[in-house]
Short mmCIF file of C-alpha atoms in Angstrom, two decimals:
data_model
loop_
_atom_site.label_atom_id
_atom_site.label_comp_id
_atom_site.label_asym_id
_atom_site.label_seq_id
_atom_site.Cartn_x
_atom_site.Cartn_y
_atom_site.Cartn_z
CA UNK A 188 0.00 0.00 0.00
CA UNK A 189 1.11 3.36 -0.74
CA UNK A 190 2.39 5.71 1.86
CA UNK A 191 -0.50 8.29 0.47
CA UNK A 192 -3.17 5.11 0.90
CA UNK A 193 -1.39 4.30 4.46
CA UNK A 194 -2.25 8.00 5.44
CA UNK A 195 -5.44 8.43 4.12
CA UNK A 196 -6.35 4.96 6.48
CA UNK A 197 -5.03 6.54 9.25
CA UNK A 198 -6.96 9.61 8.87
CA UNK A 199 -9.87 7.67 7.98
CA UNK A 200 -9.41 5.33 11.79
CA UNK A 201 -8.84 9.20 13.24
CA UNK A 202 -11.94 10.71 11.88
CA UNK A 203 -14.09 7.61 13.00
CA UNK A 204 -12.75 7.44 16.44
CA UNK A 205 -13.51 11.22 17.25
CA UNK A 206 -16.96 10.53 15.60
CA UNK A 207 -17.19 7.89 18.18
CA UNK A 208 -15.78 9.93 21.22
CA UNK A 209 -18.68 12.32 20.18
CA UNK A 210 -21.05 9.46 20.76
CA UNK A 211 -19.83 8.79 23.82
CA UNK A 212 -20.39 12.32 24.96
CA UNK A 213 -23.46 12.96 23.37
CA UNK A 214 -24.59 9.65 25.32
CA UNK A 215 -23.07 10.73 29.09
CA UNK A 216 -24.94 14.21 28.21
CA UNK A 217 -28.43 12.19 28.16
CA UNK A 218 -27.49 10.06 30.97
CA UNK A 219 -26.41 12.93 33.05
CA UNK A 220 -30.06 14.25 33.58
CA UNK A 221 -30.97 11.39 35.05
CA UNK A 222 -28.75 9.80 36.48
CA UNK A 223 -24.88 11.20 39.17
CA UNK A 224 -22.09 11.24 36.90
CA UNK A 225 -20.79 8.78 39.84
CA UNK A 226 -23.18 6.10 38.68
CA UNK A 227 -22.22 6.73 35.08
CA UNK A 228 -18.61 6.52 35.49
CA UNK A 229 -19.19 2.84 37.30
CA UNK A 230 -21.29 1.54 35.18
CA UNK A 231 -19.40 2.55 32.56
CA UNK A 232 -16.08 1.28 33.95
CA UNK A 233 -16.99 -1.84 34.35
CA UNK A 234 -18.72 -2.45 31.11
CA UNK A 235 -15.21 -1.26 29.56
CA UNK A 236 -12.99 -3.68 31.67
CA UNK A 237 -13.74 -6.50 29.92
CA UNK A 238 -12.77 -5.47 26.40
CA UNK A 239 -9.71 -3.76 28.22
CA UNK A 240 -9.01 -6.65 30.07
CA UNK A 241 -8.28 -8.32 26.60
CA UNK A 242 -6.09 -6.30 26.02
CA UNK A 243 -4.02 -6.70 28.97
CA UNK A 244 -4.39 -10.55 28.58
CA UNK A 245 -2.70 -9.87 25.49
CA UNK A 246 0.24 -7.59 26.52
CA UNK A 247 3.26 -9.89 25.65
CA UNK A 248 5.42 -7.94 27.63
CA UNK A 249 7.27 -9.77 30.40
CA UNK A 250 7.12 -8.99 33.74
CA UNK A 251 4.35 -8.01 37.10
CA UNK A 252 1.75 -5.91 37.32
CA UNK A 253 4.12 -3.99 40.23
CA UNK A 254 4.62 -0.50 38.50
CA UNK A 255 8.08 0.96 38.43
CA UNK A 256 7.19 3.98 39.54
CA UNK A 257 3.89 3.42 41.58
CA UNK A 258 3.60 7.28 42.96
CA UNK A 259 3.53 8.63 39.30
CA UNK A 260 1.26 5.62 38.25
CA UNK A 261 -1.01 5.95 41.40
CA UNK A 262 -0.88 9.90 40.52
CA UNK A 263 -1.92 9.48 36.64
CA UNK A 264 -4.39 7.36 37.71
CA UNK A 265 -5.89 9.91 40.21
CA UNK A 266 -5.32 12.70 37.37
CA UNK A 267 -7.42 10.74 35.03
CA UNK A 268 -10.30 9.37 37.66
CA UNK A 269 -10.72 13.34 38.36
CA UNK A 270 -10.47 14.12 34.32
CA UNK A 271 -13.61 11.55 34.33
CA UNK A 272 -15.56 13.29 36.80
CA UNK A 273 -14.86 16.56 35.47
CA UNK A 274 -15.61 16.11 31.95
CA UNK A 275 -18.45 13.75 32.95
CA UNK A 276 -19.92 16.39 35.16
CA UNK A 277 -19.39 19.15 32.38
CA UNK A 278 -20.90 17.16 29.13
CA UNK A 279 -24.28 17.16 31.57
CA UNK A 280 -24.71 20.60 32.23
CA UNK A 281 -23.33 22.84 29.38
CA UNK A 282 -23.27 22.83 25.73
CA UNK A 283 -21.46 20.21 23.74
CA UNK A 284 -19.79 22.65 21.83
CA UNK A 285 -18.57 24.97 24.70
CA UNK A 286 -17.38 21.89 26.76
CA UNK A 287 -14.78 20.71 23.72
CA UNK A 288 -14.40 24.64 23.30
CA UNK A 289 -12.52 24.30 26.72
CA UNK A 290 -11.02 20.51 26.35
CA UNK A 291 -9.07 21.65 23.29
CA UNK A 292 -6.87 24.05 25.53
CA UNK A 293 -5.39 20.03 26.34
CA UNK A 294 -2.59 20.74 24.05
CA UNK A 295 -1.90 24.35 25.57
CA UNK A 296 -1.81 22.74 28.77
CA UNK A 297 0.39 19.67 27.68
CA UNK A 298 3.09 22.49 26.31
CA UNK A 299 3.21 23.93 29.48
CA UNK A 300 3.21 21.55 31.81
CA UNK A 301 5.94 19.88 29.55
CA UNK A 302 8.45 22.18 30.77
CA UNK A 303 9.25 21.09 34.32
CA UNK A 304 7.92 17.69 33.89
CA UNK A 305 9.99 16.44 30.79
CA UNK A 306 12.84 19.47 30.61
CA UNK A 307 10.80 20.48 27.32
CA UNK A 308 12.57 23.64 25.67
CA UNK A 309 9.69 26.06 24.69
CA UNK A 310 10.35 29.07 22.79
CA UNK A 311 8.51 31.75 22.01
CA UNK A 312 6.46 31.00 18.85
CA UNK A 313 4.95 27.94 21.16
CA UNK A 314 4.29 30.80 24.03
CA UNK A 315 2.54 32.56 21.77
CA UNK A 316 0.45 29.91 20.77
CA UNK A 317 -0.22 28.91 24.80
CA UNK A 318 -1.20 33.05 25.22
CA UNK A 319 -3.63 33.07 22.23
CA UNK A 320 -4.94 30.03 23.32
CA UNK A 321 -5.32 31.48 26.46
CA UNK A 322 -6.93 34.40 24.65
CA UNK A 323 -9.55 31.96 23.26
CA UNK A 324 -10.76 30.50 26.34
CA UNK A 325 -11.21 33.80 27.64
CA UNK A 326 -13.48 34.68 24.70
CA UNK A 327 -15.85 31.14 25.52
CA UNK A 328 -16.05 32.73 28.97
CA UNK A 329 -16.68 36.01 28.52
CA UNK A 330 -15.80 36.55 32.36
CA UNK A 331 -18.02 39.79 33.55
CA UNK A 332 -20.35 39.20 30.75
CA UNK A 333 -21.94 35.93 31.62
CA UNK A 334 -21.92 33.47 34.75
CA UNK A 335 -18.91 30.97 34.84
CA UNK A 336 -20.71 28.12 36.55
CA UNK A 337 -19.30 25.20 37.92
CA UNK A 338 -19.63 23.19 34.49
CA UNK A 339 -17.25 25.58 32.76
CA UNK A 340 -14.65 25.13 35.60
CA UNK A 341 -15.48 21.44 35.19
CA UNK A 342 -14.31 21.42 31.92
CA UNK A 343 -11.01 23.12 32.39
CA UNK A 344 -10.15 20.83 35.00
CA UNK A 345 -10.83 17.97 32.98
CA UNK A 346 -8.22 19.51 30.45
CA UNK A 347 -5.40 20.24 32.80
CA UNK A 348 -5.96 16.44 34.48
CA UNK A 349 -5.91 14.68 30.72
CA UNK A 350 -2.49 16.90 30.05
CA UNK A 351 -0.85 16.02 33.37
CA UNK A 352 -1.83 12.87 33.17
CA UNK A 353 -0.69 12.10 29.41
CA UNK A 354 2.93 14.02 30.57
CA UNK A 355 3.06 11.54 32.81
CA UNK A 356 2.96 9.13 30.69
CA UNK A 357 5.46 10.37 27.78
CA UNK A 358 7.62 10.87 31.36
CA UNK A 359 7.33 6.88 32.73
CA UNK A 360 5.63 4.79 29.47
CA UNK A 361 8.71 3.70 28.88
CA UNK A 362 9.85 1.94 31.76
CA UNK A 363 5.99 0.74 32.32
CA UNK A 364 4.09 -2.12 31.41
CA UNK A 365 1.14 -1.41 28.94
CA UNK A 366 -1.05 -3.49 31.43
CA UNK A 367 -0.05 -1.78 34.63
CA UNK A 368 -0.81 1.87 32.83
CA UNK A 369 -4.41 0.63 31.50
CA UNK A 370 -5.59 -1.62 34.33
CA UNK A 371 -4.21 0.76 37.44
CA UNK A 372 -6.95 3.33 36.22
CA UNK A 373 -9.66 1.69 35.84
CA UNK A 374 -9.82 -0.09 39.29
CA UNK A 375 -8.74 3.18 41.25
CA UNK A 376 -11.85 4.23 39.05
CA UNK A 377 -14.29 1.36 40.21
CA UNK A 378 -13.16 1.72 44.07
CA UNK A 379 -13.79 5.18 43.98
CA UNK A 380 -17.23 5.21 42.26
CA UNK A 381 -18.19 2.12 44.12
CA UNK A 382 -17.77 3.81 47.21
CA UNK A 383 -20.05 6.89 46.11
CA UNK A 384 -23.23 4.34 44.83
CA UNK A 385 -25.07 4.03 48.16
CA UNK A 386 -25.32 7.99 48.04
CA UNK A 387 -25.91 8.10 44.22
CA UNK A 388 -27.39 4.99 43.22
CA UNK A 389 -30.52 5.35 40.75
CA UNK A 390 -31.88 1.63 39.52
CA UNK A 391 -31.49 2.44 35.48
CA UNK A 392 -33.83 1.14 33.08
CA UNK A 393 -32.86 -1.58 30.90
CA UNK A 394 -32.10 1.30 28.02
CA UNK A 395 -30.22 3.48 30.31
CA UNK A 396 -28.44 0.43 31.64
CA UNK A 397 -27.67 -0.29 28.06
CA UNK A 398 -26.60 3.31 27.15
CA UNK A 399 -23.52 3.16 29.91
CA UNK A 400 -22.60 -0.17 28.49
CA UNK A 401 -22.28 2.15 25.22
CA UNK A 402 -20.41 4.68 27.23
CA UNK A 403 -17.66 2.06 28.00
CA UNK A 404 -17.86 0.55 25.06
CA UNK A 405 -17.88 3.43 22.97
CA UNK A 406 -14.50 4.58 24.87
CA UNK A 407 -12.74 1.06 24.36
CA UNK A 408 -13.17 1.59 20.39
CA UNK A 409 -12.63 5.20 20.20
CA UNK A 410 -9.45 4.31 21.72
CA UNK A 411 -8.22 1.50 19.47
CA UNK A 412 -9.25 3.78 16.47
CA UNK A 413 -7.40 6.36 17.58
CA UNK A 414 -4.16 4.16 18.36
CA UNK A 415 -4.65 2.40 14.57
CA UNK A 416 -5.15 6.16 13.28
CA UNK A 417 -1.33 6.70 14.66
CA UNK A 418 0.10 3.43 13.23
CA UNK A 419 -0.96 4.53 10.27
CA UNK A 420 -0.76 8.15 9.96
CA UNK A 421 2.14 10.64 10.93
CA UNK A 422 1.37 11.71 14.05
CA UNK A 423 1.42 15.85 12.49
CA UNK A 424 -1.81 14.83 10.09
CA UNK A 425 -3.71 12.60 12.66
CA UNK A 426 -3.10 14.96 15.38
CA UNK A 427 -5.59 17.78 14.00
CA UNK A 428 -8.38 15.56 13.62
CA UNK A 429 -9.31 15.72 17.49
CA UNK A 430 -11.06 19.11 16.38
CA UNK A 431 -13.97 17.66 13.84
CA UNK A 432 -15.24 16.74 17.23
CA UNK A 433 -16.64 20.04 17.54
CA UNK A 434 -18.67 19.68 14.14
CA UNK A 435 -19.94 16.80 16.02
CA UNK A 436 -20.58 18.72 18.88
CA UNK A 437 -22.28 21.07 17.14
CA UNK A 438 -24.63 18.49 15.03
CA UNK A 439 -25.39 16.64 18.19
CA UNK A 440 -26.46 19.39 20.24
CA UNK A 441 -28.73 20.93 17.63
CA UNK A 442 -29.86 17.64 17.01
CA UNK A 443 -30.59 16.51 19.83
CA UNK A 444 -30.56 18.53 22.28
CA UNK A 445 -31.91 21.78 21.01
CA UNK A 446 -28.71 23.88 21.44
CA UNK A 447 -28.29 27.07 19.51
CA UNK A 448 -24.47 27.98 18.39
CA UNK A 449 -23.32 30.68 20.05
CA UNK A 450 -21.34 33.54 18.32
CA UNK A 451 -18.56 33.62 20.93
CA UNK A 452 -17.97 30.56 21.73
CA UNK A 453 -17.27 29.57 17.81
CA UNK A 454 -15.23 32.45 17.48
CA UNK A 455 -13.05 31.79 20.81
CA UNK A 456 -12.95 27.98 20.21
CA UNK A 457 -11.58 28.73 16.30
CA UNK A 458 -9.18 30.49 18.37
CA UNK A 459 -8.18 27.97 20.39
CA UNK A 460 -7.97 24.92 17.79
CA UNK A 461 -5.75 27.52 15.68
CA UNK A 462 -3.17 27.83 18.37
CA UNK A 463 -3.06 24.08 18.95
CA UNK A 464 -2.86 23.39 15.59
CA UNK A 465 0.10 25.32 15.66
CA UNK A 466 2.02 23.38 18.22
CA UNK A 467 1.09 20.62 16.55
CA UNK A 468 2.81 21.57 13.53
CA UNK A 469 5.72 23.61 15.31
CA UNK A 470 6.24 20.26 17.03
CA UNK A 471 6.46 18.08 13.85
CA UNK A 472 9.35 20.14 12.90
CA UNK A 473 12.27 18.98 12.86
CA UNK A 474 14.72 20.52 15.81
CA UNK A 475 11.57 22.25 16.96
CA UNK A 476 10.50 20.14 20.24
CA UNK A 477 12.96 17.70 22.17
CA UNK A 478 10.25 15.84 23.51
CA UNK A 479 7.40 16.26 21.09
CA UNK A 480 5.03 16.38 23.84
CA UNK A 481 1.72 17.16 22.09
CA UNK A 482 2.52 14.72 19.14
CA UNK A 483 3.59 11.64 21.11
CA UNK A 484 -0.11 11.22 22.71
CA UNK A 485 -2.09 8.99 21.35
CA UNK A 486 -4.55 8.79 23.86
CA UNK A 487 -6.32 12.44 23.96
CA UNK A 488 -8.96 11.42 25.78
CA UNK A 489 -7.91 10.47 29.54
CA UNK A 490 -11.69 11.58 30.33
CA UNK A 491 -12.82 8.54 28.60
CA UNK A 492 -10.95 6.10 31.21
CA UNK A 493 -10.47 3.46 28.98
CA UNK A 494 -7.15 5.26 28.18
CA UNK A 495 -4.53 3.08 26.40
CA UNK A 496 -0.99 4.50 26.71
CA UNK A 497 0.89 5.10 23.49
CA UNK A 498 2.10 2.84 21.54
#
């Protein structure tokens, strides 16, 4: 196959996995009426540990599940149960649109935080990407000019707990087990939520039951589309492709959920996607990153919590 064909597959497994990630979203946004994004988030973590659980059956790697470096892999794993919650919490109560408006300042954040984690030389055309960014989040806001609720501050924190925890990753993934990064997670993720049920709990309906299988499901596939999207693609082309989530966003909430696009938040989130499409491709050139921080994750999503490190 050609290397044009090979790229075109890859951005093909990238388009469908974001479609899917939209899914998922649009799903946790009808759940989230209903039901506490702590029964959500259980129900579906455990639908998701089975298909995961495959995969760490078929890890080939030798060796425990001990982790190397169990502080970092306990933190990451805290980092991405509190991404969950977050982003959970914010898909309920705000806009589609405006809640991957605020996600996309992941890459912003992953620049950043790059700097003391992985010794990450930043100059100043990535600054100014991170400060217009910045700029564009501000815009979705509109501090002064109408209420930043909890949902919006939801969102953000989602963000900065994905980018920590994916710098954690490009920091330890090395030296760490596939299996011990996937499965540590998930079961911090069940312990937690499992504590919360008795002051949650909501008996589902067979449908809603069925929708947070979907959830996990949903997350398990986006994932492995995503990761095939990488094998296939240079990371620079697949990279970009996170953003046709918001046309997703934008076709689900009108769709089905009756929201209106708002002015602002279009104009700060086209904002925001520009500058982190520009790290993206500052980053893909050659000399221009030491680490390559933003293009070496291939797991955007730590909200999802079916996260698969990169491979």
């Amino acid at each position: 196959m050609s290397a044009q064909n090979t790229t075109l597959r890859g951005l093909g497994y990238a388009f469908l996995g974001f479609a899917v990630f939209a899914s998922h979203d649009a799903l946790i946004k009808v759940l989230g009426g209903t039901y506490s994004v702590m029964q959500i988030i259980f129900f579906a973590t455990l639908f998701s540990f089975v298909p995961m659980a495959v995969t760490i059956l078929t890890d080939r790697t030798t060796g425990n599940f001990l982790p190397h470096h169990p502080w970092l892999v306990l933190l990451r794993s805290a980092l991405m149960v509190t991404s969950m919650v977050c982003a959970f919490y914010a898909f309920s109560v705000l806009p589609l649109a405006e809640v991957y408006s605020l996600l996309f300042s992941f890459p912003l954040i992953v620049t950043v935080l790059s700097i003391p984690i992985l010794g990450e030389v930043v100059r100043a055309q990535r600054w100014a990407a991170v400060a217009v960014g910045l700029i564009g989040v501000l815009i979705v806001l509109r501090p002064g000019s109408t209420d930043i609720t909890l949902g919006h501050l939801a969102a953000l924190t989602a963000a900065f707990c994905s980018a920590f925890a994916s710098v954690l990753v490009r920091k330890i993934g090395n030296e760490e087990r596939s299996a011990v990064l996937i499965l540590y997670p998930m079961l911090l993720a069940i312990a937690v939520m499992s504590i919360a049920q008795p002051a949650v709990y909501q008996p589902p309906s067979l449908l809603h039951l069925a929708m947070m299988a979907l959830v996990g499901v949903f997350s398990v596939i986006a994932q492995h589309l995503i990761i095939l999207a990488y094998r296939a693609a240079p990371a620079g082309v697949v990279a970009p492709s996170q953003y046709s989530q918001i046309i997703w966003a934008t076709l689900f909430g009108m769709a089905f959920f009756g929201e209106k696009p708002d002015g602002w938040v279009a104009f700060g989130a086209s904002i925001i996607i520009a500058s982190g499409v520009f790290v993206v491709w500052r980053e893909s050139r050659s000399n221009a990153s030491a680490n390559t921080p933003v293009l070496r994750v291939r797991s955007p999503r730590a909200d999802t919590g079916a996260t698969r490190p990169g491979e």
